[in-house]
mmCIF file of C-alpha atoms and ligand atoms in Angstrom:
data_model
loop_
_atom_site.group_PDB
_atom_site.id
_atom_site.type_symbol
_atom_site.label_atom_id
_atom_site.label_comp_id
_atom_site.label_asym_id
_atom_site.label_seq_id
_atom_site.Cartn_x
_atom_site.Cartn_y
_atom_site.Cartn_z
ATOM 1 C CA MET X 928 91.733 94.403 94.252
ATOM 2 C CA SER X 929 91.860 97.194 96.820
ATOM 3 C CA GLU X 930 94.523 99.865 96.516
ATOM 4 C CA ALA X 931 97.262 100.655 99.032
ATOM 5 C CA GLU X 932 96.599 103.026 101.887
ATOM 6 C CA ILE X 933 98.501 106.268 101.365
ATOM 7 C CA ILE X 934 100.867 107.261 104.171
ATOM 8 C CA ASP X 935 100.360 111.010 104.515
ATOM 9 C CA GLY X 936 103.832 112.380 105.269
ATOM 10 C CA LYS X 937 102.560 115.969 105.367
ATOM 11 C CA ALA X 938 100.187 115.127 108.200
ATOM 12 C CA PHE X 939 102.870 113.155 110.072
ATOM 13 C CA ALA X 940 105.279 116.077 109.726
ATOM 14 C CA LYS X 941 102.680 118.604 110.924
ATOM 15 C CA ARG X 942 102.038 116.537 114.066
ATOM 16 C CA LEU X 943 105.770 116.271 114.741
ATOM 17 C CA ARG X 944 106.252 120.037 114.257
ATOM 18 C CA ASP X 945 103.379 120.663 116.674
ATOM 19 C CA ARG X 946 105.042 118.453 119.295
ATOM 20 C CA VAL X 947 108.335 120.299 118.748
ATOM 21 C CA THR X 948 106.581 123.670 119.177
ATOM 22 C CA VAL X 949 105.100 122.561 122.505
ATOM 23 C CA ALA X 950 108.507 121.241 123.642
ATOM 24 C CA VAL X 951 110.188 124.554 122.747
ATOM 25 C CA ALA X 952 107.585 126.534 124.715
ATOM 26 C CA THR X 953 108.011 124.226 127.715
ATOM 27 C CA LEU X 954 111.810 124.543 127.674
ATOM 28 C CA LYS X 955 111.459 128.307 127.570
ATOM 29 C CA ALA X 956 108.932 128.430 130.406
ATOM 30 C CA ASP X 957 110.550 125.848 132.699
ATOM 31 C CA HIS X 958 114.268 126.358 132.023
ATOM 32 C CA ASN X 959 114.580 129.703 130.205
ATOM 33 C CA LEU X 960 116.208 127.719 127.400
ATOM 34 C CA VAL X 961 115.596 128.561 123.741
ATOM 35 C CA PRO X 962 117.077 125.993 121.330
ATOM 36 C CA GLY X 963 119.200 127.549 118.586
ATOM 37 C CA LEU X 964 119.756 126.075 115.140
ATOM 38 C CA THR X 965 122.319 127.549 112.743
ATOM 39 C CA VAL X 966 122.350 126.581 109.082
ATOM 40 C CA VAL X 967 125.402 127.368 106.954
ATOM 41 C CA LEU X 968 124.972 127.674 103.211
ATOM 42 C CA VAL X 969 127.981 128.016 100.923
ATOM 43 C CA GLY X 970 127.280 129.117 97.363
ATOM 44 C CA GLU X 971 124.212 129.617 95.216
ATOM 45 C CA ASP X 972 122.893 126.092 94.512
ATOM 46 C CA ALA X 973 119.221 126.679 93.675
ATOM 47 C CA ALA X 974 117.800 123.592 95.395
ATOM 48 C CA SER X 975 119.902 124.268 98.515
ATOM 49 C CA GLN X 976 118.598 127.861 98.667
ATOM 50 C CA VAL X 977 115.031 126.544 98.769
ATOM 51 C CA TYR X 978 115.843 123.914 101.430
ATOM 52 C CA VAL X 979 117.658 126.436 103.605
ATOM 53 C CA ARG X 980 114.831 128.974 103.339
ATOM 54 C CA ASN X 981 112.295 126.324 104.375
ATOM 55 C CA LYS X 982 114.483 125.150 107.243
ATOM 56 C CA GLY X 983 114.836 128.715 108.556
ATOM 57 C CA LYS X 984 111.111 129.431 108.261
ATOM 58 C CA GLN X 985 110.030 126.233 109.992
ATOM 59 C CA THR X 986 112.640 126.651 112.735
ATOM 60 C CA GLN X 987 111.289 130.118 113.536
ATOM 61 C CA GLU X 988 107.698 128.869 113.524
ATOM 62 C CA THR X 989 108.493 126.480 116.383
ATOM 63 C CA GLY X 990 109.842 129.350 118.520
ATOM 64 C CA MET X 991 113.490 128.301 118.229
ATOM 65 C CA ILE X 992 116.289 130.729 117.379
ATOM 66 C CA SER X 993 117.074 130.309 113.712
ATOM 67 C CA ASP X 994 120.213 131.662 112.104
ATOM 68 C CA THR X 995 121.277 131.215 108.499
ATOM 69 C CA ILE X 996 124.846 132.083 107.559
ATOM 70 C CA ARG X 997 125.375 132.511 103.814
ATOM 71 C CA LEU X 998 128.916 132.297 102.476
ATOM 72 C CA ASP X 999 130.250 133.044 99.036
ATOM 73 C CA ALA X 1000 130.752 130.078 96.649
ATOM 74 C CA ALA X 1001 134.492 130.822 96.599
ATOM 75 C CA THR X 1002 134.855 130.588 100.406
ATOM 76 C CA PRO X 1003 138.107 128.784 101.279
ATOM 77 C CA GLU X 1004 137.788 125.559 103.272
ATOM 78 C CA GLN X 1005 139.691 126.982 106.247
ATOM 79 C CA GLU X 1006 137.229 129.888 106.556
ATOM 80 C CA LEU X 1007 134.338 127.438 106.850
ATOM 81 C CA LEU X 1008 136.264 125.304 109.368
ATOM 82 C CA ASP X 1009 136.988 128.441 111.453
ATOM 83 C CA LEU X 1010 133.292 129.348 111.398
ATOM 84 C CA ILE X 1011 132.330 125.852 112.577
ATOM 85 C CA GLU X 1012 134.835 126.091 115.415
ATOM 86 C CA LYS X 1013 133.255 129.384 116.476
ATOM 87 C CA LEU X 1014 129.751 127.858 116.358
ATOM 88 C CA ASN X 1015 130.958 124.797 118.304
ATOM 89 C CA GLY X 1016 131.993 127.160 121.100
ATOM 90 C CA ASP X 1017 128.787 129.241 121.091
ATOM 91 C CA ASP X 1018 126.465 128.103 123.920
ATOM 92 C CA ALA X 1019 123.416 129.658 122.201
ATOM 93 C CA VAL X 1020 123.907 127.401 119.162
ATOM 94 C CA HIS X 1021 122.732 123.869 119.919
ATOM 95 C CA GLY X 1022 122.496 122.567 116.366
ATOM 96 C CA ILE X 1023 124.786 123.182 113.374
ATOM 97 C CA LEU X 1024 123.867 122.121 109.870
ATOM 98 C CA VAL X 1025 126.128 122.698 106.890
ATOM 99 C CA GLN X 1026 124.006 122.391 103.773
ATOM 100 C CA LEU X 1027 125.388 119.880 101.276
ATOM 101 C CA PRO X 1028 126.639 119.735 98.568
ATOM 102 C CA LEU X 1029 129.621 122.025 99.126
ATOM 103 C CA PRO X 1030 131.713 123.678 96.387
ATOM 104 C CA ASP X 1031 134.624 121.638 95.017
ATOM 105 C CA GLN X 1032 137.370 123.430 96.972
ATOM 106 C CA ILE X 1033 135.833 122.215 100.259
ATOM 107 C CA ASP X 1034 136.204 118.656 101.553
ATOM 108 C CA GLU X 1035 132.768 117.603 102.847
ATOM 109 C CA ALA X 1036 134.140 114.880 105.114
ATOM 110 C CA LYS X 1037 136.516 117.345 106.773
ATOM 111 C CA VAL X 1038 133.674 119.797 107.384
ATOM 112 C CA ILE X 1039 131.354 117.171 108.883
ATOM 113 C CA ALA X 1040 134.211 115.939 111.093
ATOM 114 C CA ALA X 1041 134.752 119.491 112.386
ATOM 115 C CA ILE X 1042 131.225 119.799 113.815
ATOM 116 C CA ASN X 1043 130.891 118.979 117.518
ATOM 117 C CA PRO X 1044 129.073 115.580 117.360
ATOM 118 C CA ASP X 1045 126.584 116.762 120.000
ATOM 119 C CA LYS X 1046 125.612 119.702 117.744
ATOM 120 C CA ASP X 1047 125.536 117.553 114.586
ATOM 121 C CA VAL X 1048 121.777 117.691 113.967
ATOM 122 C CA ASP X 1049 122.192 115.902 110.632
ATOM 123 C CA GLY X 1050 123.685 112.863 112.387
ATOM 124 C CA PHE X 1051 126.430 112.574 109.746
ATOM 125 C CA HIS X 1052 129.504 112.793 112.024
ATOM 126 C CA VAL X 1053 131.377 109.463 112.243
ATOM 127 C CA VAL X 1054 130.950 109.492 116.015
ATOM 128 C CA ASN X 1055 127.178 109.613 115.540
ATOM 129 C CA VAL X 1056 127.294 106.960 112.813
ATOM 130 C CA GLY X 1057 129.132 104.743 115.303
ATOM 131 C CA ARG X 1058 126.652 105.557 118.062
ATOM 132 C CA LEU X 1059 123.744 104.641 115.759
ATOM 133 C CA TRP X 1060 125.249 101.276 114.726
ATOM 134 C CA THR X 1061 126.120 100.361 118.307
ATOM 135 C CA GLY X 1062 122.633 101.246 119.541
ATOM 136 C CA ALA X 1063 123.806 104.248 121.616
ATOM 137 C CA THR X 1064 121.887 107.512 121.889
ATOM 138 C CA ALA X 1065 122.755 109.821 118.979
ATOM 139 C CA PRO X 1066 121.332 112.474 116.673
ATOM 140 C CA VAL X 1067 119.886 110.328 113.886
ATOM 141 C CA PRO X 1068 119.859 111.367 110.197
ATOM 142 C CA CYS X 1069 116.576 113.159 109.568
ATOM 143 C CA THR X 1070 115.289 111.453 106.407
ATOM 144 C CA PRO X 1071 115.690 107.818 107.488
ATOM 145 C CA TYR X 1072 114.372 108.614 110.958
ATOM 146 C CA GLY X 1073 111.284 110.134 109.325
ATOM 147 C CA CYS X 1074 110.807 106.900 107.376
ATOM 148 C CA LEU X 1075 111.089 104.879 110.579
ATOM 149 C CA GLN X 1076 108.546 107.050 112.414
ATOM 150 C CA MET X 1077 106.009 106.573 109.616
ATOM 151 C CA LEU X 1078 106.663 102.821 109.533
ATOM 152 C CA LYS X 1079 106.214 102.428 113.288
ATOM 153 C CA GLU X 1080 103.067 104.518 113.408
ATOM 154 C CA THR X 1081 101.632 102.623 110.436
ATOM 155 C CA LEU X 1082 102.666 99.063 111.320
ATOM 156 C CA GLY X 1083 103.370 99.118 115.064
ATOM 157 C CA ASP X 1084 106.047 96.668 116.182
ATOM 158 C CA LEU X 1085 108.480 95.924 113.338
ATOM 159 C CA THR X 1086 110.129 92.911 114.986
ATOM 160 C CA GLY X 1087 110.893 90.075 112.587
ATOM 161 C CA LYS X 1088 109.783 91.898 109.446
ATOM 162 C CA ARG X 1089 111.887 91.469 106.324
ATOM 163 C CA ALA X 1090 113.070 94.892 105.200
ATOM 164 C CA LEU X 1091 114.904 95.751 102.011
ATOM 165 C CA VAL X 1092 116.690 99.081 101.757
ATOM 166 C CA LEU X 1093 117.413 99.962 98.152
ATOM 167 C CA GLY X 1094 120.425 102.319 98.192
ATOM 168 C CA ARG X 1095 123.496 102.427 100.451
ATOM 169 C CA SER X 1096 124.340 106.120 100.788
ATOM 170 C CA ASN X 1097 125.659 107.478 104.072
ATOM 171 C CA ILE X 1098 122.737 109.888 104.387
ATOM 172 C CA VAL X 1099 119.810 107.557 103.646
ATOM 173 C CA GLY X 1100 120.458 103.876 102.873
ATOM 174 C CA LYS X 1101 122.980 102.924 105.553
ATOM 175 C CA PRO X 1102 121.383 104.783 108.505
ATOM 176 C CA MET X 1103 117.976 103.460 107.399
ATOM 177 C CA ALA X 1104 119.330 99.918 107.567
ATOM 178 C CA ALA X 1105 120.786 100.559 111.049
ATOM 179 C CA LEU X 1106 117.472 101.935 112.319
ATOM 180 C CA LEU X 1107 115.524 98.946 110.990
ATOM 181 C CA LEU X 1108 118.066 96.558 112.487
ATOM 182 C CA ASN X 1109 117.668 98.325 115.852
ATOM 183 C CA GLU X 1110 113.916 97.596 115.504
ATOM 184 C CA HIS X 1111 114.713 93.884 115.041
ATOM 185 C CA CYS X 1112 113.914 93.689 111.339
ATOM 186 C CA THR X 1113 115.835 91.292 109.114
ATOM 187 C CA VAL X 1114 117.518 93.778 106.807
ATOM 188 C CA THR X 1115 118.879 93.493 103.289
ATOM 189 C CA ILE X 1116 120.763 96.422 101.754
ATOM 190 C CA ALA X 1117 120.574 96.427 97.955
ATOM 191 C CA HIS X 1118 122.545 98.601 95.529
ATOM 192 C CA SER X 1119 123.671 98.909 91.920
ATOM 193 C CA ARG X 1120 125.597 95.607 92.027
ATOM 194 C CA THR X 1121 122.777 93.579 93.585
ATOM 195 C CA VAL X 1122 121.880 90.515 91.512
ATOM 196 C CA ASP X 1123 118.181 89.698 90.879
ATOM 197 C CA LEU X 1124 117.032 92.997 92.365
ATOM 198 C CA PRO X 1125 113.295 92.629 91.575
ATOM 199 C CA GLU X 1126 113.306 89.179 93.208
ATOM 200 C CA ARG X 1127 115.058 90.526 96.340
ATOM 201 C CA CYS X 1128 112.505 93.358 96.532
ATOM 202 C CA ARG X 1129 109.589 90.914 96.272
ATOM 203 C CA GLU X 1130 110.801 89.186 99.462
ATOM 204 C CA ALA X 1131 110.392 92.338 101.543
ATOM 205 C CA ASP X 1132 107.569 93.170 103.960
ATOM 206 C CA ILE X 1133 109.036 96.680 104.073
ATOM 207 C CA LEU X 1134 110.622 98.200 100.978
ATOM 208 C CA ILE X 1135 112.536 101.480 101.242
ATOM 209 C CA ALA X 1136 113.571 102.977 97.907
ATOM 210 C CA ALA X 1137 116.434 105.506 98.020
ATOM 211 C CA VAL X 1138 118.154 105.264 94.650
ATOM 212 C CA GLY X 1139 117.526 108.519 92.808
ATOM 213 C CA ARG X 1140 116.171 106.733 89.690
ATOM 214 C CA PRO X 1141 112.741 107.936 88.589
ATOM 215 C CA GLU X 1142 110.004 105.301 88.981
ATOM 216 C CA MET X 1143 112.482 102.414 88.924
ATOM 217 C CA VAL X 1144 110.629 100.122 91.349
ATOM 218 C CA LYS X 1145 107.630 98.620 89.539
ATOM 219 C CA GLY X 1146 104.477 97.131 90.982
ATOM 220 C CA ASP X 1147 105.574 93.590 90.142
ATOM 221 C CA TRP X 1148 108.729 94.075 92.291
ATOM 222 C CA ILE X 1149 106.545 94.437 95.361
ATOM 223 C CA LYS X 1150 105.248 91.721 97.663
ATOM 224 C CA PRO X 1151 101.448 91.981 97.887
ATOM 225 C CA GLY X 1152 100.516 93.923 101.022
ATOM 226 C CA ALA X 1153 104.064 95.224 101.636
ATOM 227 C CA THR X 1154 104.743 98.695 102.993
ATOM 228 C CA VAL X 1155 106.597 100.874 100.505
ATOM 229 C CA ILE X 1156 108.499 103.995 101.549
ATOM 230 C CA ASP X 1157 109.685 106.077 98.603
ATOM 231 C CA VAL X 1158 112.560 108.404 99.529
ATOM 232 C CA GLY X 1159 113.400 109.392 95.957
ATOM 233 C CA ILE X 1160 112.872 112.919 94.709
ATOM 234 C CA ASN X 1161 113.349 113.118 90.946
ATOM 235 C CA ARG X 1162 112.338 115.939 88.654
ATOM 236 C CA ILE X 1163 111.206 114.706 85.236
ATOM 237 C CA GLU X 1164 109.734 116.392 82.201
ATOM 238 C CA ALA X 1165 105.946 116.516 82.081
ATOM 239 C CA PRO X 1166 104.965 117.314 78.480
ATOM 240 C CA GLU X 1167 101.359 116.364 79.318
ATOM 241 C CA LYS X 1168 101.218 119.511 81.493
ATOM 242 C CA GLY X 1169 102.660 121.740 78.793
ATOM 243 C CA GLU X 1170 105.952 122.254 77.040
ATOM 244 C CA GLY X 1171 108.960 122.819 79.312
ATOM 245 C CA THR X 1172 106.997 121.723 82.396
ATOM 246 C CA THR X 1173 108.410 119.342 84.974
ATOM 247 C CA ARG X 1174 107.033 117.322 87.887
ATOM 248 C CA LEU X 1175 108.398 115.408 90.840
ATOM 249 C CA VAL X 1176 108.333 111.631 90.996
ATOM 250 C CA GLY X 1177 109.830 109.120 93.403
ATOM 251 C CA ASP X 1178 111.973 106.048 92.866
ATOM 252 C CA VAL X 1179 108.800 103.933 92.850
ATOM 253 C CA ASP X 1180 106.327 103.720 89.984
ATOM 254 C CA PHE X 1181 103.452 104.896 92.160
ATOM 255 C CA GLU X 1182 100.602 103.925 89.827
ATOM 256 C CA SER X 1183 101.582 100.251 89.505
ATOM 257 C CA ALA X 1184 102.927 100.003 93.080
ATOM 258 C CA LYS X 1185 99.758 101.218 94.786
ATOM 259 C CA LYS X 1186 97.821 98.336 93.211
ATOM 260 C CA VAL X 1187 100.050 95.819 95.023
ATOM 261 C CA ALA X 1188 101.344 97.438 98.208
ATOM 262 C CA GLY X 1189 99.437 97.546 101.496
ATOM 263 C CA HIS X 1190 100.729 101.024 102.380
ATOM 264 C CA ILE X 1191 102.735 103.493 100.318
ATOM 265 C CA THR X 1192 104.173 107.009 100.620
ATOM 266 C CA PRO X 1193 103.477 109.418 97.753
ATOM 267 C CA VAL X 1194 106.000 111.812 96.132
ATOM 268 C CA PRO X 1195 105.650 114.654 96.870
ATOM 269 C CA GLY X 1196 103.976 114.614 100.291
ATOM 270 C CA GLY X 1197 105.533 111.460 101.736
ATOM 271 C CA VAL X 1198 109.045 111.277 103.135
ATOM 272 C CA GLY X 1199 110.067 114.815 102.101
ATOM 273 C CA PRO X 1200 108.139 116.806 104.754
ATOM 274 C CA MET X 1201 109.445 114.522 107.517
ATOM 275 C CA THR X 1202 113.052 115.535 106.882
ATOM 276 C CA ILE X 1203 112.832 119.145 108.108
ATOM 277 C CA ALA X 1204 110.458 118.171 110.926
ATOM 278 C CA ASN X 1205 113.128 115.776 112.211
ATOM 279 C CA LEU X 1206 115.804 118.418 111.918
ATOM 280 C CA LEU X 1207 113.733 120.523 114.329
ATOM 281 C CA ARG X 1208 113.304 117.491 116.587
ATOM 282 C CA ASN X 1209 117.061 116.887 116.604
ATOM 283 C CA ALA X 1210 117.738 120.536 117.488
ATOM 284 C CA VAL X 1211 115.411 120.430 120.520
ATOM 285 C CA ILE X 1212 116.922 117.159 121.736
ATOM 286 C CA ALA X 1213 120.451 118.542 121.231
ATOM 287 C CA ALA X 1214 119.587 121.650 123.284
ATOM 288 C CA CYS X 1215 118.271 119.470 126.118
ATOM 289 C CA ARG X 1216 121.307 117.186 126.158
ATOM 290 C CA GLN X 1217 123.751 120.105 126.100
ATOM 291 C CA ASN X 1218 121.992 121.540 129.140
ATOM 292 C CA GLY X 1219 121.798 118.310 131.132
ATOM 293 C CA LEU X 1220 118.023 118.004 130.682
ATOM 294 C CA ASP X 1221 116.038 114.905 129.761
ATOM 295 C CA ALA X 1222 115.069 115.096 126.090
ATOM 296 C CA PRO X 1223 111.299 115.155 125.492
ATOM 297 C CA ASP X 1224 109.697 112.160 123.819
ATOM 298 C CA LEU X 1225 109.077 113.516 120.323
HETATM 299 P P1 NDP E 988 122.922 108.417 96.292
HETATM 300 O O1 NDP E 988 123.070 108.745 94.851
HETATM 301 O O2 NDP E 988 123.956 108.853 97.258
HETATM 302 O O3 NDP E 988 122.769 106.835 96.441
HETATM 303 C C1 NDP E 988 121.981 106.105 95.561
HETATM 304 C C2 NDP E 988 122.087 104.632 95.886
HETATM 305 O O4 NDP E 988 121.261 103.944 94.954
HETATM 306 C C3 NDP E 988 123.487 104.057 95.763
HETATM 307 O O5 NDP E 988 123.762 103.212 96.842
HETATM 308 C C4 NDP E 988 123.457 103.280 94.455
HETATM 309 O O6 NDP E 988 124.210 102.092 94.441
HETATM 310 C C5 NDP E 988 121.994 102.884 94.357
HETATM 311 N N1 NDP E 988 121.590 102.728 92.956
HETATM 312 C C6 NDP E 988 121.709 103.623 91.947
HETATM 313 N N2 NDP E 988 121.244 103.103 90.811
HETATM 314 C C7 NDP E 988 120.827 101.852 91.100
HETATM 315 C C8 NDP E 988 120.252 100.808 90.330
HETATM 316 N N3 NDP E 988 120.006 100.964 89.022
HETATM 317 N N4 NDP E 988 119.948 99.659 90.954
HETATM 318 C C9 NDP E 988 120.181 99.496 92.254
HETATM 319 N N5 NDP E 988 120.717 100.454 93.050
HETATM 320 C C10 NDP E 988 121.043 101.618 92.465
HETATM 321 O O7 NDP E 988 121.483 108.959 96.701
HETATM 322 P P2 NDP E 988 120.855 109.397 98.124
HETATM 323 O O8 NDP E 988 120.840 108.248 99.040
HETATM 324 O O9 NDP E 988 121.487 110.657 98.552
HETATM 325 O O10 NDP E 988 119.375 109.752 97.652
HETATM 326 C C11 NDP E 988 118.523 108.793 97.098
HETATM 327 C C12 NDP E 988 117.243 109.463 96.654
HETATM 328 O O11 NDP E 988 116.597 110.006 97.785
HETATM 329 C C13 NDP E 988 117.434 110.641 95.700
HETATM 330 O O12 NDP E 988 116.337 110.676 94.800
HETATM 331 C C14 NDP E 988 117.391 111.851 96.596
HETATM 332 O O13 NDP E 988 116.925 113.011 95.928
HETATM 333 C C15 NDP E 988 116.376 111.399 97.611
HETATM 334 N N6 NDP E 988 116.505 112.052 98.905
HETATM 335 C C16 NDP E 988 115.364 112.516 99.487
HETATM 336 C C17 NDP E 988 115.392 113.115 100.711
HETATM 337 C C18 NDP E 988 114.110 113.571 101.317
HETATM 338 O O14 NDP E 988 114.116 114.445 102.147
HETATM 339 N N7 NDP E 988 112.983 112.981 100.956
HETATM 340 C C19 NDP E 988 116.648 113.335 101.427
HETATM 341 C C20 NDP E 988 117.784 112.717 100.800
HETATM 342 C C21 NDP E 988 117.697 112.118 99.560
HETATM 343 P P3 NDP E 988 125.828 102.067 94.508
HETATM 344 O O15 NDP E 988 126.173 102.404 95.943
HETATM 345 O O16 NDP E 988 126.161 100.692 94.157
HETATM 346 O O17 NDP E 988 126.305 103.110 93.549
#
């Protein structure tokens, strides 16, 4: 039996970043507008430090103005809210991203609600969640939108396909379901209380795994020929590579899944690279909208 075609997220992300770079240059040349993206990091979380560094680097590479504001882990909630208010009022800042998770003394929901929805490049503000579910124009969460782009470029029209989204978080599962519904898929959202999960998965033409459980989805959960998008990023021990070594795996058991699926994203190198590329896309679109310009087709 032939193996699944690998969906190369790195290559998709590179093409998207290239389109963003061209759009930034055009905005500068035609409108003297340079999109600005500000990332706020509170505390010392190691993974967040890496994400924020990568976001800053890639933002600069596109020609946008990148600013990273680092705050102490003990920063009071009100200080962060005051900073957001200042950024909301700064015309040179078109996108604001507060890196999650936040320290315990800060209420994440309150912080997200404080961001001007038009500058909310993560698409997490309730106004943008509402816009997404009602089919209105909105900044769309970066990870699920990246999944959708890869699906559409791989499969074309998604109308009528049966999609199963495994996971119902606000940042991945739910917006992913909304996006697939907007593409006229028949969508099932599965979660930890779903009964007969493998059977539900086997019904899907498109299977999106966003659970955070290493290699949970096995090959025999997959409908032959289905397209599998693995959002999971899990670090597990890898004694085969030496003591104390770790490696990244997804929520899908890649080795068994690739023997059954028609297309599949790898981990790493699948969904991950699309997330930052879409953050850049959202920042350019936000800058256009805030300046009354048509957003480029990215
Ligand atoms: P959450 O922990 O917020 O949500 C996990 C979801 O999976 C929940 O809805 C939960 O169900 C469900 N779930 C957990 N265990 C099971 C189970 N045994 N059976 C069925 N469903 C289960 O995770 P996120 O959505 O934030 O992230 C999911 C994964 O995606 C993680 O590995 C994360 O690292 C990765 N990720 C990757 C990104 C990227 O850029 N590639 C970006 C964001 C996340 P319930 O609601 O019932 O508890």
